[in-house]
mmCIF file of C-alpha atoms in Angstrom:
data_model
loop_
_atom_site.group_PDB
_atom_site.id
_atom_site.type_symbol
_atom_site.label_atom_id
_atom_site.label_comp_id
_atom_site.label_asym_id
_atom_site.label_seq_id
_atom_site.Cartn_x
_atom_site.Cartn_y
_atom_site.Cartn_z
ATOM 1 C CA MET A 386 -36.607 83.057 -4.640
ATOM 2 C CA ALA A 387 -37.921 79.445 -3.397
ATOM 3 C CA LEU A 388 -35.673 76.979 -4.932
ATOM 4 C CA PHE A 389 -37.939 73.630 -6.122
ATOM 5 C CA GLY A 390 -34.402 71.048 -5.905
ATOM 6 C CA LYS A 391 -31.230 71.387 -4.490
ATOM 7 C CA ARG A 392 -27.797 73.229 -5.537
ATOM 8 C CA ASN A 393 -25.847 70.792 -7.390
ATOM 9 C CA GLY A 394 -23.310 71.347 -4.960
ATOM 10 C CA ASP A 395 -25.454 70.608 -2.403
ATOM 11 C CA VAL A 396 -24.037 67.411 -0.753
ATOM 12 C CA ASP A 397 -26.776 65.024 1.170
ATOM 13 C CA PRO A 398 -24.408 63.581 4.505
ATOM 14 C CA ALA A 399 -26.176 60.739 4.796
ATOM 15 C CA ALA A 400 -26.161 59.946 1.717
ATOM 16 C CA THR A 401 -22.624 59.778 1.686
ATOM 17 C CA ALA A 402 -21.992 57.600 4.467
ATOM 18 C CA ALA A 403 -24.041 54.902 2.975
ATOM 19 C CA HIS A 404 -21.935 55.159 -0.618
ATOM 20 C CA GLY A 405 -18.783 54.924 1.752
ATOM 21 C CA VAL A 406 -20.299 51.693 4.497
ATOM 22 C CA SER A 407 -21.126 49.881 0.919
ATOM 23 C CA ALA A 408 -18.313 50.460 -0.583
ATOM 24 C CA MET A 409 -15.686 49.719 2.505
ATOM 25 C CA GLU A 410 -18.518 46.259 2.103
ATOM 26 C CA GLY A 411 -17.585 45.602 -1.787
ATOM 27 C CA GLY A 412 -14.314 45.704 -0.408
ATOM 28 C CA SER A 413 -14.152 43.457 1.919
ATOM 29 C CA ILE A 414 -15.745 41.167 0.381
ATOM 30 C CA ALA A 415 -13.943 41.159 -2.332
ATOM 31 C CA ALA A 416 -10.361 40.447 0.205
ATOM 32 C CA VAL A 417 -12.847 37.412 1.549
ATOM 33 C CA LEU A 418 -13.615 35.530 -1.983
ATOM 34 C CA SER A 419 -9.571 36.629 -3.382
ATOM 35 C CA ALA A 420 -8.820 34.881 0.246
ATOM 36 C CA VAL A 421 -10.649 32.123 -0.392
ATOM 37 C CA ALA A 422 -9.724 31.376 -3.901
ATOM 38 C CA LEU A 423 -5.926 31.784 -3.107
ATOM 39 C CA ILE A 424 -6.794 28.692 0.000
ATOM 40 C CA PHE A 425 -7.975 26.441 -2.123
ATOM 41 C CA SER A 426 -5.062 27.569 -4.751
ATOM 42 C CA ALA A 427 -2.727 26.715 -2.270
ATOM 43 C CA TYR A 428 -4.446 23.874 -1.727
ATOM 44 C CA SER A 429 -4.724 22.376 -5.253
ATOM 45 C CA LEU A 430 -1.319 22.646 -5.788
ATOM 46 C CA TRP A 431 -0.342 20.881 -2.387
ATOM 47 C CA GLU A 432 -2.928 17.779 -3.537
ATOM 48 C CA THR A 433 -1.434 17.265 -7.598
ATOM 49 C CA SER A 434 2.201 18.562 -6.864
ATOM 50 C CA LEU A 435 3.165 19.259 -3.687
ATOM 51 C CA LYS A 436 2.290 16.461 -1.479
ATOM 52 C CA GLU A 437 4.383 13.651 -0.909
ATOM 53 C CA ALA A 438 4.607 10.104 -1.382
ATOM 54 C CA ASP A 439 1.586 8.502 0.866
ATOM 55 C CA VAL A 440 2.380 4.399 0.061
ATOM 56 C CA ARG A 441 0.250 2.179 1.107
ATOM 57 C CA VAL A 442 0.115 -1.773 0.812
ATOM 58 C CA PHE A 443 -2.586 -3.847 0.272
ATOM 59 C CA VAL A 444 -3.178 -8.528 0.987
ATOM 60 C CA PRO A 445 -6.140 -10.353 0.121
ATOM 61 C CA PRO A 446 -7.048 -12.359 1.846
ATOM 62 C CA VAL A 447 -5.827 -15.707 0.693
ATOM 63 C CA ILE A 448 -1.849 -15.948 -0.060
ATOM 64 C CA HIS A 449 -0.093 -19.390 -1.162
ATOM 65 C CA PHE A 450 2.983 -21.411 -0.104
ATOM 66 C CA ALA A 451 5.409 -24.462 -0.981
ATOM 67 C CA ALA A 452 7.898 -25.914 0.128
ATOM 68 C CA PRO A 453 8.859 -27.915 -2.696
ATOM 69 C CA TYR A 454 12.177 -29.560 -1.981
ATOM 70 C CA GLN A 455 13.045 -31.786 0.690
ATOM 71 C CA ASN A 456 16.583 -30.839 2.971
ATOM 72 C CA SER A 457 16.311 -27.527 2.032
ATOM 73 C CA ASN A 458 15.036 -24.827 4.611
ATOM 74 C CA PHE A 459 13.860 -23.168 1.115
ATOM 75 C CA GLU A 460 9.881 -21.771 1.055
ATOM 76 C CA VAL A 461 8.094 -19.316 -1.559
ATOM 77 C CA ILE A 462 5.482 -17.763 -0.714
ATOM 78 C CA ALA A 463 2.764 -15.957 -3.094
ATOM 79 C CA VAL A 464 1.449 -12.551 -1.856
ATOM 80 C CA PRO A 465 -0.621 -10.288 -4.662
ATOM 81 C CA VAL A 466 0.208 -6.966 -3.755
ATOM 82 C CA THR A 467 -1.586 -4.353 -4.725
ATOM 83 C CA ILE A 468 0.471 -0.974 -3.734
ATOM 84 C CA THR A 469 -1.012 2.663 -4.306
ATOM 85 C CA ASN A 470 0.319 6.786 -3.904
ATOM 86 C CA GLU A 471 -2.076 9.029 -2.306
ATOM 87 C CA GLY A 472 0.375 11.102 -2.430
ATOM 88 C CA ALA A 473 1.544 13.771 -5.391
ATOM 89 C CA ARG A 474 5.236 12.922 -5.191
ATOM 90 C CA THR A 475 6.122 9.530 -6.997
ATOM 91 C CA ALA A 476 7.323 6.931 -4.644
ATOM 92 C CA THR A 477 9.613 4.004 -5.695
ATOM 93 C CA VAL A 478 9.026 0.904 -4.068
ATOM 94 C CA LEU A 479 13.299 -0.206 -3.614
ATOM 95 C CA SER A 480 12.592 -3.925 -2.261
ATOM 96 C CA ILE A 481 9.593 -5.485 0.089
ATOM 97 C CA GLU A 482 10.814 -7.891 2.887
ATOM 98 C CA LEU A 483 7.879 -10.431 4.857
ATOM 99 C CA THR A 484 8.883 -11.525 7.838
ATOM 100 C CA ALA A 485 6.137 -14.986 9.158
ATOM 101 C CA THR A 486 6.031 -15.953 11.676
ATOM 102 C CA ASP A 487 4.404 -19.112 13.381
ATOM 103 C CA PRO A 488 3.273 -18.303 16.982
ATOM 104 C CA ARG A 489 2.792 -21.690 18.048
ATOM 105 C CA SER A 490 6.293 -21.912 18.266
ATOM 106 C CA GLY A 491 7.473 -17.963 18.039
ATOM 107 C CA ALA A 492 9.715 -19.903 14.976
ATOM 108 C CA GLU A 493 9.999 -16.479 12.954
ATOM 109 C CA LYS A 494 11.443 -16.989 9.277
ATOM 110 C CA LYS A 495 12.082 -13.656 6.947
ATOM 111 C CA PHE A 496 11.867 -13.471 3.163
ATOM 112 C CA TYR A 497 12.819 -11.174 -0.151
ATOM 113 C CA ALA A 498 10.533 -10.086 -3.140
ATOM 114 C CA ALA A 499 12.216 -12.501 -6.015
ATOM 115 C CA ASP A 500 10.413 -12.378 -8.670
ATOM 116 C CA PHE A 501 6.777 -11.888 -10.252
ATOM 117 C CA GLY A 502 3.986 -13.868 -11.234
ATOM 118 C CA ARG A 503 1.781 -17.414 -10.389
ATOM 119 C CA TRP A 504 4.605 -19.815 -8.590
ATOM 120 C CA THR A 505 4.899 -23.794 -9.951
ATOM 121 C CA MET A 506 7.589 -26.298 -10.457
ATOM 122 C CA GLU A 507 7.588 -25.916 -14.326
ATOM 123 C CA LYS A 508 8.162 -22.220 -14.225
ATOM 124 C CA THR A 509 10.564 -22.647 -11.712
ATOM 125 C CA ARG A 510 12.566 -25.118 -14.371
ATOM 126 C CA THR A 511 12.192 -22.774 -17.136
ATOM 127 C CA GLY A 512 12.693 -19.516 -15.018
ATOM 128 C CA ALA A 513 9.410 -18.373 -16.854
ATOM 129 C CA TYR A 514 9.191 -14.788 -14.077
ATOM 130 C CA GLU A 515 10.058 -11.639 -14.085
ATOM 131 C CA PRO A 516 12.474 -11.077 -11.820
ATOM 132 C CA PHE A 517 11.156 -8.329 -9.114
ATOM 133 C CA ALA A 518 12.777 -5.073 -9.982
ATOM 134 C CA PRO A 519 11.990 -1.201 -8.018
ATOM 135 C CA ILE A 520 8.581 -0.373 -8.338
ATOM 136 C CA SER A 521 8.115 2.778 -9.216
ATOM 137 C CA LEU A 522 4.831 4.660 -8.634
ATOM 138 C CA ALA A 523 3.356 8.404 -9.812
ATOM 139 C CA GLY A 524 1.348 10.763 -7.988
ATOM 140 C CA ARG A 525 -2.378 8.694 -7.582
ATOM 141 C CA THR A 526 -1.749 6.054 -8.779
ATOM 142 C CA SER A 527 -1.954 1.520 -7.789
ATOM 143 C CA ARG A 528 0.262 -1.319 -9.349
ATOM 144 C CA THR A 529 -0.738 -4.954 -8.181
ATOM 145 C CA GLU A 530 0.878 -7.968 -9.175
ATOM 146 C CA GLN A 531 1.685 -11.201 -7.224
ATOM 147 C CA VAL A 532 4.936 -10.968 -5.334
ATOM 148 C CA LEU A 533 6.795 -14.497 -5.100
ATOM 149 C CA PHE A 534 8.718 -14.317 -1.928
ATOM 150 C CA TYR A 535 11.708 -16.426 -1.226
ATOM 151 C CA THR A 536 13.684 -17.957 1.567
ATOM 152 C CA ARG A 537 16.449 -15.439 3.017
ATOM 153 C CA GLY A 538 19.125 -17.169 3.007
ATOM 154 C CA ALA A 539 21.042 -20.183 4.756
ATOM 155 C CA ASP A 540 20.389 -19.151 7.963
ATOM 156 C CA GLN A 541 16.452 -18.737 8.006
ATOM 157 C CA LYS A 542 14.979 -21.656 10.604
ATOM 158 C CA PRO A 543 12.810 -23.441 10.818
ATOM 159 C CA ASP A 544 13.517 -25.392 7.224
ATOM 160 C CA GLU A 545 10.046 -25.686 6.540
ATOM 161 C CA LEU A 546 8.246 -22.461 9.303
ATOM 162 C CA ILE A 547 4.465 -23.189 7.403
ATOM 163 C CA ARG A 548 3.374 -27.052 7.720
ATOM 164 C CA ALA A 549 1.629 -27.616 10.625
ATOM 165 C CA ILE A 550 -3.013 -26.605 10.861
ATOM 166 C CA GLY A 551 -3.762 -23.410 12.053
ATOM 167 C CA PRO A 552 -2.917 -19.044 11.546
ATOM 168 C CA TYR A 553 0.046 -17.811 10.386
ATOM 169 C CA GLN A 554 0.812 -14.584 10.811
ATOM 170 C CA PHE A 555 2.433 -12.065 8.142
ATOM 171 C CA GLU A 556 4.072 -8.782 7.369
ATOM 172 C CA VAL A 557 5.395 -7.430 3.867
ATOM 173 C CA LYS A 558 7.246 -4.411 5.041
ATOM 174 C CA LEU A 559 8.662 -1.887 2.344
ATOM 175 C CA ASP A 560 11.723 0.335 1.563
ATOM 176 C CA LEU A 561 11.318 3.495 -0.282
ATOM 177 C CA ALA A 562 14.224 5.540 -2.826
ATOM 178 C CA GLU A 563 11.872 8.364 -0.596
ATOM 179 C CA ASN A 564 12.423 8.617 2.339
ATOM 180 C CA ASN A 565 13.383 6.032 5.273
ATOM 181 C CA THR A 566 9.798 5.229 6.115
ATOM 182 C CA ARG A 567 8.805 1.047 5.599
ATOM 183 C CA PRO A 568 4.930 1.089 4.957
ATOM 184 C CA ALA A 569 4.093 -1.665 6.389
ATOM 185 C CA VAL A 570 1.179 -4.617 6.578
ATOM 186 C CA SER A 571 0.368 -7.204 9.095
ATOM 187 C CA PHE A 572 -2.144 -9.292 8.592
ATOM 188 C CA GLU A 573 -3.183 -12.891 9.513
ATOM 189 C CA ARG A 574 -3.487 -16.156 7.660
ATOM 190 C CA SER A 575 -4.632 -19.947 7.854
ATOM 191 C CA LEU A 576 -3.716 -23.380 6.968
ATOM 192 C CA LEU A 577 -6.543 -25.136 6.963
ATOM 193 C CA ASN A 578 -4.548 -28.815 5.058
ATOM 194 C CA TYR A 579 -1.420 -29.998 4.361
ATOM 195 C CA ASP A 580 -0.478 -32.566 1.466
ATOM 196 C CA ALA A 581 3.149 -31.395 0.107
ATOM 197 C CA ARG A 582 1.856 -33.870 -3.052
ATOM 198 C CA ALA A 583 0.683 -30.222 -3.891
ATOM 199 C CA PHE A 584 4.457 -28.925 -4.416
ATOM 200 C CA ASN A 585 4.860 -31.342 -6.980
ATOM 201 C CA GLU A 586 2.796 -28.938 -8.829
ATOM 202 C CA GLY A 587 1.274 -26.317 -6.996
ATOM 203 C CA THR A 588 1.127 -24.021 -3.944
ATOM 204 C CA LEU A 589 -1.628 -25.042 -0.994
ATOM 205 C CA PRO A 590 -3.266 -21.690 0.089
ATOM 206 C CA LEU A 591 -3.461 -19.794 3.579
ATOM 207 C CA TYR A 592 -7.530 -18.075 3.731
ATOM 208 C CA SER A 593 -8.378 -14.819 6.187
ATOM 209 C CA ALA A 594 -10.498 -15.956 9.218
ATOM 210 C CA ASP A 595 -12.921 -13.460 7.706
ATOM 211 C CA TRP A 596 -12.660 -13.075 4.178
ATOM 212 C CA ARG A 597 -10.734 -9.552 4.429
ATOM 213 C CA ALA A 598 -7.982 -7.884 2.811
ATOM 214 C CA SER A 599 -5.858 -6.462 5.313
ATOM 215 C CA SER A 600 -3.799 -2.839 4.837
ATOM 216 C CA ASN A 601 -2.050 -0.167 6.463
ATOM 217 C CA ALA A 602 -4.549 2.209 5.127
ATOM 218 C CA PRO A 603 -6.439 3.717 7.683
ATOM 219 C CA GLU A 604 -10.266 3.097 8.601
ATOM 220 C CA ASN A 605 -12.750 5.082 7.594
#
């Protein structure tokens, strides 16, 4: 008697092969997806928890200075500073150093971060400043302060570095607790006029030639 269909025990080799290939392809796709998910998970862990501190420094177009005392080498330079931590781990700024240079004479003078706030003679007489203290920055955070830099010791000469009208060069450099890197930003600011009477109450400004902020952040 002729059979009108295949017996249950019969197997189509072509169908079996196709099924095997399909299973292999499905397994390969699953493996690729798992690998991609693992890579994204590792990247997320790196970005959110493991990436070491990456400190950027930003300085605006205008800073200020004062030389309020006669027969003294004391000068104060007020620099609004924004510090950001682009990493995931905490960054601790232990100290900030400023170096000012007169490009005409080559004279260089060093300053240290002493206080936070806007400098005036009245506030100086009353001590109405917040003293500088180490700055702790958690990952992906920032802090903005006006930092008052004072002359670093009697050996710093000349007594009045900033006096002639024209450009001056500056460098702000940070000391970090976590490693030996010293994030720094260099910039130039110009004194457009000089009148010592301004120091009786406040400061004199120095301006960026292009009216733009300066930073150590990579350029896009």
